[in-house]
XYZ file of C-alpha atoms in Angstrom:
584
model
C 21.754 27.082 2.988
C 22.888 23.824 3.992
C 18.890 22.891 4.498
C 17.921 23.697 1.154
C 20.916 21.942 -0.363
C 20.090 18.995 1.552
C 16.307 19.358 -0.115
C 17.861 19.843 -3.705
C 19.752 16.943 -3.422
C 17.486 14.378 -2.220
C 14.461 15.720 -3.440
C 15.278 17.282 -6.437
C 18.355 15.035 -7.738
C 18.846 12.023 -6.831
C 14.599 11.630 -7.097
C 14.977 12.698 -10.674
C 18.047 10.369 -11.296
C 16.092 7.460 -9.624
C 12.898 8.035 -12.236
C 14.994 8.610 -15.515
C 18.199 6.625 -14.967
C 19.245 2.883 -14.823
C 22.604 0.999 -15.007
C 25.802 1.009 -12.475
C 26.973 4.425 -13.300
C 23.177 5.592 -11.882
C 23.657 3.396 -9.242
C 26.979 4.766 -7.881
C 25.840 8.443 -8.712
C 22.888 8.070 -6.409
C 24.948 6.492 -3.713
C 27.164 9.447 -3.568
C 24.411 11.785 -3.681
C 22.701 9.847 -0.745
C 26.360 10.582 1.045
C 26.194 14.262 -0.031
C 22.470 14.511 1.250
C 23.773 13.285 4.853
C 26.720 15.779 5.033
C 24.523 18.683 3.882
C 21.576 17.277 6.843
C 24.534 17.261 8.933
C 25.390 20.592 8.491
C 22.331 21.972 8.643
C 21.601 20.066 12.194
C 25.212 21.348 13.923
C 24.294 25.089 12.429
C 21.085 24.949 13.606
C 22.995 24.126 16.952
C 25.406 26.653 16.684
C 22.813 29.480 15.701
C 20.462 28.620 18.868
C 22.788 28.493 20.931
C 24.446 31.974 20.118
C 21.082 33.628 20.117
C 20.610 32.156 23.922
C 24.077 33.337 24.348
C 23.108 36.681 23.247
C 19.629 36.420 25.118
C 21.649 36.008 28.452
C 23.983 38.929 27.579
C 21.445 40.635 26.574
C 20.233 40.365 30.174
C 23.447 41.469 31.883
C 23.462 43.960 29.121
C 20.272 45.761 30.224
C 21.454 45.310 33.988
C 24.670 47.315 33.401
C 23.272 50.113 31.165
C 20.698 50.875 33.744
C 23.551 51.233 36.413
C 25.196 53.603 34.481
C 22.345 55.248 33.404
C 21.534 55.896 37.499
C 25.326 56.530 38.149
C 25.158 59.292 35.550
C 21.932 60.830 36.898
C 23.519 60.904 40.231
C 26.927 62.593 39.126
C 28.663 59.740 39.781
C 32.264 58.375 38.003
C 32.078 55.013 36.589
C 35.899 53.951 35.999
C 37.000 51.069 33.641
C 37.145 48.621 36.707
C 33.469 49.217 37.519
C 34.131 51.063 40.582
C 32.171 54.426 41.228
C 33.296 57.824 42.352
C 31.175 59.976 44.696
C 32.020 63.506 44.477
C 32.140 65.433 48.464
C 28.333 66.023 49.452
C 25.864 66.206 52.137
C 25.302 68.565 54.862
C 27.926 70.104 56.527
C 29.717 68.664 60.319
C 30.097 71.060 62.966
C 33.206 72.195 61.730
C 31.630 73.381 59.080
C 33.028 70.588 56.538
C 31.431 69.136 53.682
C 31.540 65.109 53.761
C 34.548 63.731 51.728
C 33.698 61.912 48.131
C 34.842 58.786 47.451
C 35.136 55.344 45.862
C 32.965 52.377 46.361
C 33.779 48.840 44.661
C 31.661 46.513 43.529
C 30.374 43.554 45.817
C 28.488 40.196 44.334
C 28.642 38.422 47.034
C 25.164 38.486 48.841
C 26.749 38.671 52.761
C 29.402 41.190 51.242
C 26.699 43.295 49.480
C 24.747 43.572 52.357
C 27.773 44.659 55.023
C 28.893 47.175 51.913
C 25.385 48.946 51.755
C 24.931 48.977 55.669
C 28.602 50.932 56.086
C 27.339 52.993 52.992
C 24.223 53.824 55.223
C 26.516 55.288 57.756
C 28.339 57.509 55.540
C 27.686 61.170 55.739
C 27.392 61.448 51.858
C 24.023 60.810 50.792
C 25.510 59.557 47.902
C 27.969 57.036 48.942
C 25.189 54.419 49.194
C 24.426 55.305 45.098
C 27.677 54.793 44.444
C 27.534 51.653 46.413
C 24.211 50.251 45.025
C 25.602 51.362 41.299
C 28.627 49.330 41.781
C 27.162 46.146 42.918
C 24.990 46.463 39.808
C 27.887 46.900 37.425
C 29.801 43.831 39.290
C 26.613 41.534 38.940
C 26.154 42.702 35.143
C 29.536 41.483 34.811
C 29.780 38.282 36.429
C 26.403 37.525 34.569
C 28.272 37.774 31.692
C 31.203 36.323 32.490
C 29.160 33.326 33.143
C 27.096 33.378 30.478
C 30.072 33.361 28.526
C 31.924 30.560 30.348
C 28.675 28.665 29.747
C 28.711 28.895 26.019
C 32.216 29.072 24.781
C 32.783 25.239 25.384
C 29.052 24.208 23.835
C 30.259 26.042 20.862
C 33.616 24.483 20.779
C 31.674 21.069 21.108
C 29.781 21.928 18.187
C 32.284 20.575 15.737
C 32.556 17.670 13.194
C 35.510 15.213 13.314
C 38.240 16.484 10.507
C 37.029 13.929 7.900
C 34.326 13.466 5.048
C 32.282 11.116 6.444
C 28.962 11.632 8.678
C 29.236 8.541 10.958
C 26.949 6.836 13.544
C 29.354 8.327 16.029
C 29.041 11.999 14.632
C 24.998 11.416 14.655
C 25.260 10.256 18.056
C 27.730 13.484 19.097
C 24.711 15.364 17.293
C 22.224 13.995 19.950
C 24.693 14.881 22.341
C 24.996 18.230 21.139
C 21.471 19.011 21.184
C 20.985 17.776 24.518
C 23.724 20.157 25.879
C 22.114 23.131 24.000
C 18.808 22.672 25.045
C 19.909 22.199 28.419
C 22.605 25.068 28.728
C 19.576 27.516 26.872
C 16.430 26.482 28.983
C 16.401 30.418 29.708
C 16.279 31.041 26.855
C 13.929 28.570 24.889
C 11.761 29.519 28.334
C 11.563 32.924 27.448
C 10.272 32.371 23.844
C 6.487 32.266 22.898
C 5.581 28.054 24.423
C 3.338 25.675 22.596
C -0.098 25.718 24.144
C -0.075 22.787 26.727
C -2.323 20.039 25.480
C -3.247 21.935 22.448
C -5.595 21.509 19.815
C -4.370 21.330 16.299
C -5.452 24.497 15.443
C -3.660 26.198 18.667
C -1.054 24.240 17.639
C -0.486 26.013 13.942
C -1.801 29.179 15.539
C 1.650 28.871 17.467
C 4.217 28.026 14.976
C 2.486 31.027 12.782
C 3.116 33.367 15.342
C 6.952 32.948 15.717
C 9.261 34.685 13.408
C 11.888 33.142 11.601
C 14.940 32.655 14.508
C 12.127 31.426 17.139
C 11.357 28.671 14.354
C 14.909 27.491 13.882
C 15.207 27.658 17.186
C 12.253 25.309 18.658
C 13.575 22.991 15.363
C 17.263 23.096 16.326
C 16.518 22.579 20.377
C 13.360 20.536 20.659
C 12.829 19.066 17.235
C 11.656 16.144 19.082
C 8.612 18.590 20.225
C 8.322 20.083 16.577
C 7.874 17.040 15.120
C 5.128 15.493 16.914
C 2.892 18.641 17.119
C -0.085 18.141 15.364
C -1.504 20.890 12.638
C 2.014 21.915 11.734
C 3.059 21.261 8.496
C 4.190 18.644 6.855
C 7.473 19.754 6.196
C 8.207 21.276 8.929
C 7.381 18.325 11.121
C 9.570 15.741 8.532
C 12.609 18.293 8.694
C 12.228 17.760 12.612
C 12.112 14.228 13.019
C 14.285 13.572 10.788
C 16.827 15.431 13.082
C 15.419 13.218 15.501
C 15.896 10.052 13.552
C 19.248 10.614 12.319
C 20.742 11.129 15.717
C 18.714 8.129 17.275
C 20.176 6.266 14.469
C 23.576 7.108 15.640
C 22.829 6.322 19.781
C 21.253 3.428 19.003
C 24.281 2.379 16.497
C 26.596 2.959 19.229
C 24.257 0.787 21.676
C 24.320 -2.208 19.635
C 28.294 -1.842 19.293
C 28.476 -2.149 23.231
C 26.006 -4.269 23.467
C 28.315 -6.800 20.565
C 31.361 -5.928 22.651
C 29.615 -6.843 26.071
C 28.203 -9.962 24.462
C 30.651 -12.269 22.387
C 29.305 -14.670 19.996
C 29.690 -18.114 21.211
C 30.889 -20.884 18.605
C 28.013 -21.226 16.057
C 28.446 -25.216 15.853
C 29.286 -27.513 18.206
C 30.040 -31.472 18.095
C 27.403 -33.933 17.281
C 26.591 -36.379 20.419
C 25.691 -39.658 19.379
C 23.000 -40.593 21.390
C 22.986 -44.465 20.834
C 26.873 -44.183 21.810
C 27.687 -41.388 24.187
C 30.466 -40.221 21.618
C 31.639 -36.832 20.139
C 31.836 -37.471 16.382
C 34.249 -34.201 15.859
C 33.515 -34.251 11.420
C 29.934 -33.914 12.572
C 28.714 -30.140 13.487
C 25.570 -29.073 14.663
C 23.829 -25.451 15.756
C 24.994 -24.660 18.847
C 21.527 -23.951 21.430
C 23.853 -21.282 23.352
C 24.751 -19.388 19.762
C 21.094 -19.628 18.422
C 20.227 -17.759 22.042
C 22.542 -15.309 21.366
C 21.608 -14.566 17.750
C 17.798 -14.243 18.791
C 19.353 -11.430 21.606
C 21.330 -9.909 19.119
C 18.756 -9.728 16.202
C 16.126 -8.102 19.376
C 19.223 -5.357 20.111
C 19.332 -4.464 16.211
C 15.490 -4.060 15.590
C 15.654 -0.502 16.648
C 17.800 -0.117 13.934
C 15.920 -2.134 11.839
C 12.983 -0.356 11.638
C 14.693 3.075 11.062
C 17.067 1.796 8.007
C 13.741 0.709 6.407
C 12.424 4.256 7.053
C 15.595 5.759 5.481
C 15.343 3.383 2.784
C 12.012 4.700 2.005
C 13.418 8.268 1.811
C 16.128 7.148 -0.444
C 13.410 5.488 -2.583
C 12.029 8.923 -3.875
C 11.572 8.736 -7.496
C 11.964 5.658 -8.404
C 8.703 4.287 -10.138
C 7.696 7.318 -9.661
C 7.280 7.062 -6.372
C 6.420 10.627 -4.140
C 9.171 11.874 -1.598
C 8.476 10.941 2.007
C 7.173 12.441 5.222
C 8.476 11.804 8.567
C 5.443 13.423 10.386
C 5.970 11.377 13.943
C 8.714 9.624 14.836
C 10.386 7.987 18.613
C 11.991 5.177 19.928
C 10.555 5.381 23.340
C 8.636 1.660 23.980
C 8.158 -0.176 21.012
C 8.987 3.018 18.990
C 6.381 5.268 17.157
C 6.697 5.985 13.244
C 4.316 8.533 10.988
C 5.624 8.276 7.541
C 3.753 9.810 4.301
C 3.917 8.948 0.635
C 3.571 12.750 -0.292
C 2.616 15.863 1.128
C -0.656 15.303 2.676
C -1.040 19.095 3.040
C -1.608 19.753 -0.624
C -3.193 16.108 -1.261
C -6.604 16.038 -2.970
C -7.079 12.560 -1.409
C -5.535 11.276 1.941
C -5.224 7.735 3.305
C -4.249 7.113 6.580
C -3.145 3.216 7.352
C -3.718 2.146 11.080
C -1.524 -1.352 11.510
C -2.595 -3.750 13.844
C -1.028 -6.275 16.676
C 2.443 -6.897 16.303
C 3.359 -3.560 14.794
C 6.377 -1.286 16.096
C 9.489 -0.118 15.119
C 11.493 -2.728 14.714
C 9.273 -4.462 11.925
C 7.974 -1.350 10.578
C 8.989 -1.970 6.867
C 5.925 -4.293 5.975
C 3.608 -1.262 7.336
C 5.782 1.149 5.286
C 5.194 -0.925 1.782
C 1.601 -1.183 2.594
C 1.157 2.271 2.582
C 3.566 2.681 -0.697
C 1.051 -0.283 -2.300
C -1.929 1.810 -1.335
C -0.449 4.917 -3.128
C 0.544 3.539 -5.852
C -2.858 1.611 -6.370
C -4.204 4.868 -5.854
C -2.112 6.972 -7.664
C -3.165 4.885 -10.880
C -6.320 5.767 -10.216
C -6.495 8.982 -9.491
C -7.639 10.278 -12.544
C -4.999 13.088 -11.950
C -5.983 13.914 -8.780
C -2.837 14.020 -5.908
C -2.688 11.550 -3.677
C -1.091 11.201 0.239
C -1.158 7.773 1.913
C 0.491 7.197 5.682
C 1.577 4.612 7.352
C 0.320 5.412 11.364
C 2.167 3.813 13.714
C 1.089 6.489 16.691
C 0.045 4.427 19.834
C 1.631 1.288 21.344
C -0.085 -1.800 19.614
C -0.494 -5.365 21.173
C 2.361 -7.388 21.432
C 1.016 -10.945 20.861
C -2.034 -11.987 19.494
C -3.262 -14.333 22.321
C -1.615 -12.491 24.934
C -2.562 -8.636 24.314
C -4.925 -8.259 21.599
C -7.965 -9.475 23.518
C -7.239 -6.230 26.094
C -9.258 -3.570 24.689
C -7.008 -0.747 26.543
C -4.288 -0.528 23.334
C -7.027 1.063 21.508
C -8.699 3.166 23.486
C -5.222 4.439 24.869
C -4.561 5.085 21.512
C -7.637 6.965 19.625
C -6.902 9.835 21.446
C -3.901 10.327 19.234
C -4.936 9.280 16.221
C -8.039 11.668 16.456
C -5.975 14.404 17.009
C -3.594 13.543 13.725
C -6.878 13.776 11.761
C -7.619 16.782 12.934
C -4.031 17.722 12.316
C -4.454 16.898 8.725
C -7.470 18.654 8.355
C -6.096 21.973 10.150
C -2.121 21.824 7.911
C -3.764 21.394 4.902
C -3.091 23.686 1.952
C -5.317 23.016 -0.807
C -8.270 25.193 -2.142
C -11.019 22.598 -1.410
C -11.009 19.917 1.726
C -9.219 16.241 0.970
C -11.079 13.557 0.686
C -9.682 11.138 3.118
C -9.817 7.056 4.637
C -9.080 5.673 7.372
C -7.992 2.210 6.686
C -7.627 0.085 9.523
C -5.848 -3.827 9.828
C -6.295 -6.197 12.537
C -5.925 -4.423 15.858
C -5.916 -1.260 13.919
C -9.597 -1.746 12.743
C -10.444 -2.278 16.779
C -8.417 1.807 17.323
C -10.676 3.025 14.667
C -13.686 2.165 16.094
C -12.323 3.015 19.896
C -11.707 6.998 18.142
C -15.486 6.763 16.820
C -16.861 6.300 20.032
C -14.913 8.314 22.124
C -14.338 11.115 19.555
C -15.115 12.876 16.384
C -13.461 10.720 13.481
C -12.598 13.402 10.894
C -12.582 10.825 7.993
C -14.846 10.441 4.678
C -14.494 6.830 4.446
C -13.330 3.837 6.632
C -11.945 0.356 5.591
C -11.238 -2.619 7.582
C -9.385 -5.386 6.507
C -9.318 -8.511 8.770
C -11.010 -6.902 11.845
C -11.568 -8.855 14.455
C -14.072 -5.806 16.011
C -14.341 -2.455 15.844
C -15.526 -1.977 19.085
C -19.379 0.086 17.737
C -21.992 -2.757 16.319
C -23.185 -1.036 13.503
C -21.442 1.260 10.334
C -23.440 3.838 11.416
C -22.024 4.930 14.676
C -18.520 5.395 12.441
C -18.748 9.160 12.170
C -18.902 8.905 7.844
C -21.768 9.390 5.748
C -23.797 6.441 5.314
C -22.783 3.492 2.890
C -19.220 4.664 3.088
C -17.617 2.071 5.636
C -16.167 -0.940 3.857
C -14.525 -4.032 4.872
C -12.309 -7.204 3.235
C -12.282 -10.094 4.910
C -9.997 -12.785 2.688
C -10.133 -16.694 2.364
C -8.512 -18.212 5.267
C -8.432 -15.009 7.604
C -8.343 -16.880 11.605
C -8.841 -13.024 12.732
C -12.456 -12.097 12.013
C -13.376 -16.037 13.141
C -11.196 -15.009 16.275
C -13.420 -11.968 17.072
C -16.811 -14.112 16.086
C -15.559 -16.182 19.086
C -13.849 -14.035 21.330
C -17.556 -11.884 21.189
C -19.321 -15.236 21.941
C -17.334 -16.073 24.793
C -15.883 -13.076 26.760
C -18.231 -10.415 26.056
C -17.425 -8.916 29.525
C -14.033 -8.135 27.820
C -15.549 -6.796 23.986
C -18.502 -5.123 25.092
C -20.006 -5.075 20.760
C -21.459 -8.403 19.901
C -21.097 -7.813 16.110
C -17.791 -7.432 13.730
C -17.551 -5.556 10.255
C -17.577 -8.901 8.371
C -20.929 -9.673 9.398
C -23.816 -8.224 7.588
C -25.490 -7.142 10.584
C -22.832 -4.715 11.056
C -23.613 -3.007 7.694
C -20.332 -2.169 5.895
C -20.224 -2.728 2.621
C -18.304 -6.402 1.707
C -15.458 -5.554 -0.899
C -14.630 -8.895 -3.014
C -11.591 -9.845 -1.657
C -9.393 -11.928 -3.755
C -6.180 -12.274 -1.286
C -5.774 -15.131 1.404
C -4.979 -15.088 5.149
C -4.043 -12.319 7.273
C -1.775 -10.409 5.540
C -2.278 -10.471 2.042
C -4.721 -7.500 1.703
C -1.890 -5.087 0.034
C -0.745 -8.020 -2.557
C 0.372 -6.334 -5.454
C -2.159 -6.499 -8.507
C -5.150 -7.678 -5.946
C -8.082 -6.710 -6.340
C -8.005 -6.109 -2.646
C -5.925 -3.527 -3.133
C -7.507 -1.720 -5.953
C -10.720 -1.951 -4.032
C -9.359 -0.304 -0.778
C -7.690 2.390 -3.546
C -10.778 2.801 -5.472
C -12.748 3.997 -2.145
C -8.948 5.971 -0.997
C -9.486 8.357 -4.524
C -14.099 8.561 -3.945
C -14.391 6.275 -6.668
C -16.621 4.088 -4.512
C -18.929 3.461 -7.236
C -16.493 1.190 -8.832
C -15.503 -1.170 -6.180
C -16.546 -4.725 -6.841
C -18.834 -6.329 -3.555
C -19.301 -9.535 -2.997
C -23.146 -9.284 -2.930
C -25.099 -5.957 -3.527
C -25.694 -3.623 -0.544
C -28.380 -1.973 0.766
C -25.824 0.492 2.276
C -24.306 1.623 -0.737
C -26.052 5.507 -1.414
C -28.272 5.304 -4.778
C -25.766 7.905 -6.296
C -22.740 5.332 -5.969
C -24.969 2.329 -6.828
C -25.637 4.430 -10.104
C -22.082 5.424 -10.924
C -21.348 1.776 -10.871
């Protein structure tokens, strides 16, 4: 309930309000609604808690359960007396002594203790009545079923006290961060029990992958979500949604740790004083009404500013959620999300799994987490681009930040190891697109690589299957193949922009030249040797490709919705198949 509220009012709502509705009143309306969304995601998170962890609670009493009904099932078949303390009776039995007397019945208590158990079924042994050693063995089972229990439900009647919001109305950092908490104590407490359930196939396929997650029923999916949403979410070939609803568990309660990191962090490090007297230097002398920036406070600020960009990155992630609607703008997917390195980030303008046309954005050198919101708006340019275009076709675009990119240009990018470390993954969330998706026919989908990210494309060509119609390339400084061909896409459909005043491309002509026992390919996509097809490129430097009313960007948007026909080269191309050539 509290999931599908959550949906209606983010989705539904305040998307609607954000496409129709302008002025202040809108504006506060939305802003409460964005409130109410987060206490309904709240909810739904604890009580996704609270209903895992009572179905391991009932899994493990279940267990004793089974335990004590077959002890009383043998006690009965033996004609034994099972009393309300668990002991047994043994009725008088066995063969006679030589005074003729039948052996005496009796009582045997139940032992847990392994030592005890042992000494209590060795006396048994020695008893005369066959069936004092039954009564014995039934007993021990009846005490074990019920410590089992007992423990099981010592175990879980604190994690579901803990499972409780602070008596207010507002869902806080520190109640996200409880969350995390909370999940980690549930998971951990019902290892049994998430054990015993049907696992994800180790290093699966996509296809195994959504095999799986088809194969549980209902409680075994809120339960994988609830416990290991962190392992939901990244699965490739699951769908869409169900991966976003995961991470975004995931990101909310990261967003609440890491809150609570950068507090301490604040408290352990006080600012110093901001200014500090100017020093004359001709004079030696502190001129007190003169201030200047204080060295020590601008070294704090840079530490501090490095301790928020966690943060950073996800409020621009959130901020794209809570920009559903407006423009028109498509609701958003978290389909990948951590903050383990330099963080990891999947996020989707619409559902790719019922997209006619998919574009998937590969950023380059520099990208991570903590700067993530220039990545996300080049991925909400692209859609919108494309969306215009689309001749009313649907349209997905995603921003993939899945592998660790360089750091520094001068210092990592020249290291061809970030890309091939990384094509692995990004192979496997094409396939993943390919295997979650919906629709009657099979999207048409780009790859569209930047920088570094143009280098990760061409690594996942040549060491895999690239499951893409078309590739684009925007200031690549190598794509690690030398010719368009070797791309895995039909001929004539690999494209590339290289703009006015681009140092990257010149970077790669050089690097090539010079370390070629580091880049291996002696050719880049700008080069007409290489045989892409040159898109007119109207945008200068590095990072203008996704300018807003560029024809840059309606050229890489043109080729994103198989208009290709229509995209404006600088010179004619061989490469370009007859049937496009003739459509323009």
């Amino acid at each position: 309930m509290a999931r599908a509220a959550h949906d209606r009012v983010e989705t539904q709502i305040a998307a609607a309000m954000r496409k129709s509705l302008k002025g202040e009143a809108a504006s506060a309306a939305i802003k409460q609604l964005a409130e109410l969304g987060k206490n309904f995601h709240y909810v739904q998170t604890e009580c996704g808690l609270v209903a895992s962890a009572l179905d391991a609670f009932s899994y493990e009493m279940e267990a004793a359960k089974k335990k004590l009904d077959a002890a009383l099932a043998d006690a009965e078949a033996g004609g034994l007396t099972v009393h309300p303390d668990g002991s047994v009776s043994y009725p008088p039995g066995g063969d006679k002594d030589k005074d003729g007397k039948t052996p005496e019945g009796g009582k045997a208590g139940g032992l847990t203790d392994d030592t005890a158990s042992a000494v209590g079924r060795q006396a048994a042994d020695f008893n005369p009545n066959p069936k004092a050693r039954l009564a014995q063995d039934c007993a021990d089972a009846i005490a074990t079923a019920l410590k089992e229990a007992t423990e099981a439900d010592s175990k879980w009647a604190p994690k579901l006290r803990a499972l409780k919001a602070d008596d207010d109305l507002t869902v806080s950092d520190r109640d996200w961060a409880d969350a995390a908490s909370d999940t980690k104590g549930v998971k951990s407490a019902g290892k049994e029990y998430l054990d015993s359930l049907p696992q994800p196939p180790e290093k699966g396929t996509p296809k195994a992958n959504a095999e799986w997650w088809k194969g549980l029923d209902g409680d075994e999916k809120a339960a994988w979500i609830a416990m290991r949403p962190d392992s939901v979410g990244n699965l490739d070939g699951l769908p869409s949604p169900v991966r976003d609803e995961a991470n975004r568990m995931v990101l909310a309660e990261a967003r609440g740790v890491a809150q609570g990191e950068y507090d301490t962090w604040l408290k352990n490090n006080p600012a110093p004083p901001r200014y500090t007297s100017y020093i004359n230097p001709m004079t030696g002398t502190i001129e007190e009404r003169v201030k200047v920036s204080n060295p020590a406070w601008e070294k704090w600020d840079e530490e501090r500013r490095n301790a928020h960009k966690p943060i950073d990155g996800m409020d621009a992630i959130q901020t794209r959620f809570d920009a559903a609607g407006a423009g028109g703008l498509p609701n958003a997917y978290l389909l990948g999300f951590s903050t383990a390195g330099d963080g990891r980030a999947i996020i989707a303008n619409g559902n790719p799994d019922t997209a006619d046309h998919q574009a998937v954005y590969v950023p380059g050198t520099k990208a991570g987490l903590g700067n993530i919101e220039g990545d996300i708006n080049r991925g909400v340019n692209i859609w919108r681009t494309a969306d215009t275009n689309a001749r009313g076709d649907s349209v997905s675009t995603v921003t993939w930040l899945g592998y660790d990119a360089p750091d520094d240009v001068f210092k990592d990018a020249t290291f061809e190891h970030y890309a091939y470390d990384g094509a692995p993954a990004l192979n496997r969330f094409l396939d993943g697109l390919e295997t979650s998706h919906t629709g009657d026919t099979a999207p048409h989908r780009t790859v569209i690589g930047h920088s570094y990210g143009s280098t990760l494309i061409g690594a996942a060509a040549q060491t895999g299957d690239l499951n893409s119609d078309d590739v684009v390339f925007a200031g690549s400084p190598g794509a690690k193949v030398s010719h368009a061909d070797q791309l895995d896409v039909p001929k004539g459909h690999v494209w590339n922009e290289e703009a006015k005043g681009d140092l990257v491309p010149e970077g790669g002509r050089l690097l090539h030249g010079g370390w070629e026992h580091i880049w291996q390919e002696p050719i880049i996509p700008s080069d007409p040797e290489f045989g892409a097809n040159q898109m007119t490129t109207d945008t200068e430097g590095h990072s203008g490709y996704w300018d807003e009313g560029s024809q840059s960007l309606l050229n890489q948007a043109l080729v994103v919705v198989g208009r290709e026909g229509e995209v404006e080269l600088k010179t004619p191309s061989s490469n370009v198949p007859e049937e496009l050539q003739r459509a323009k």
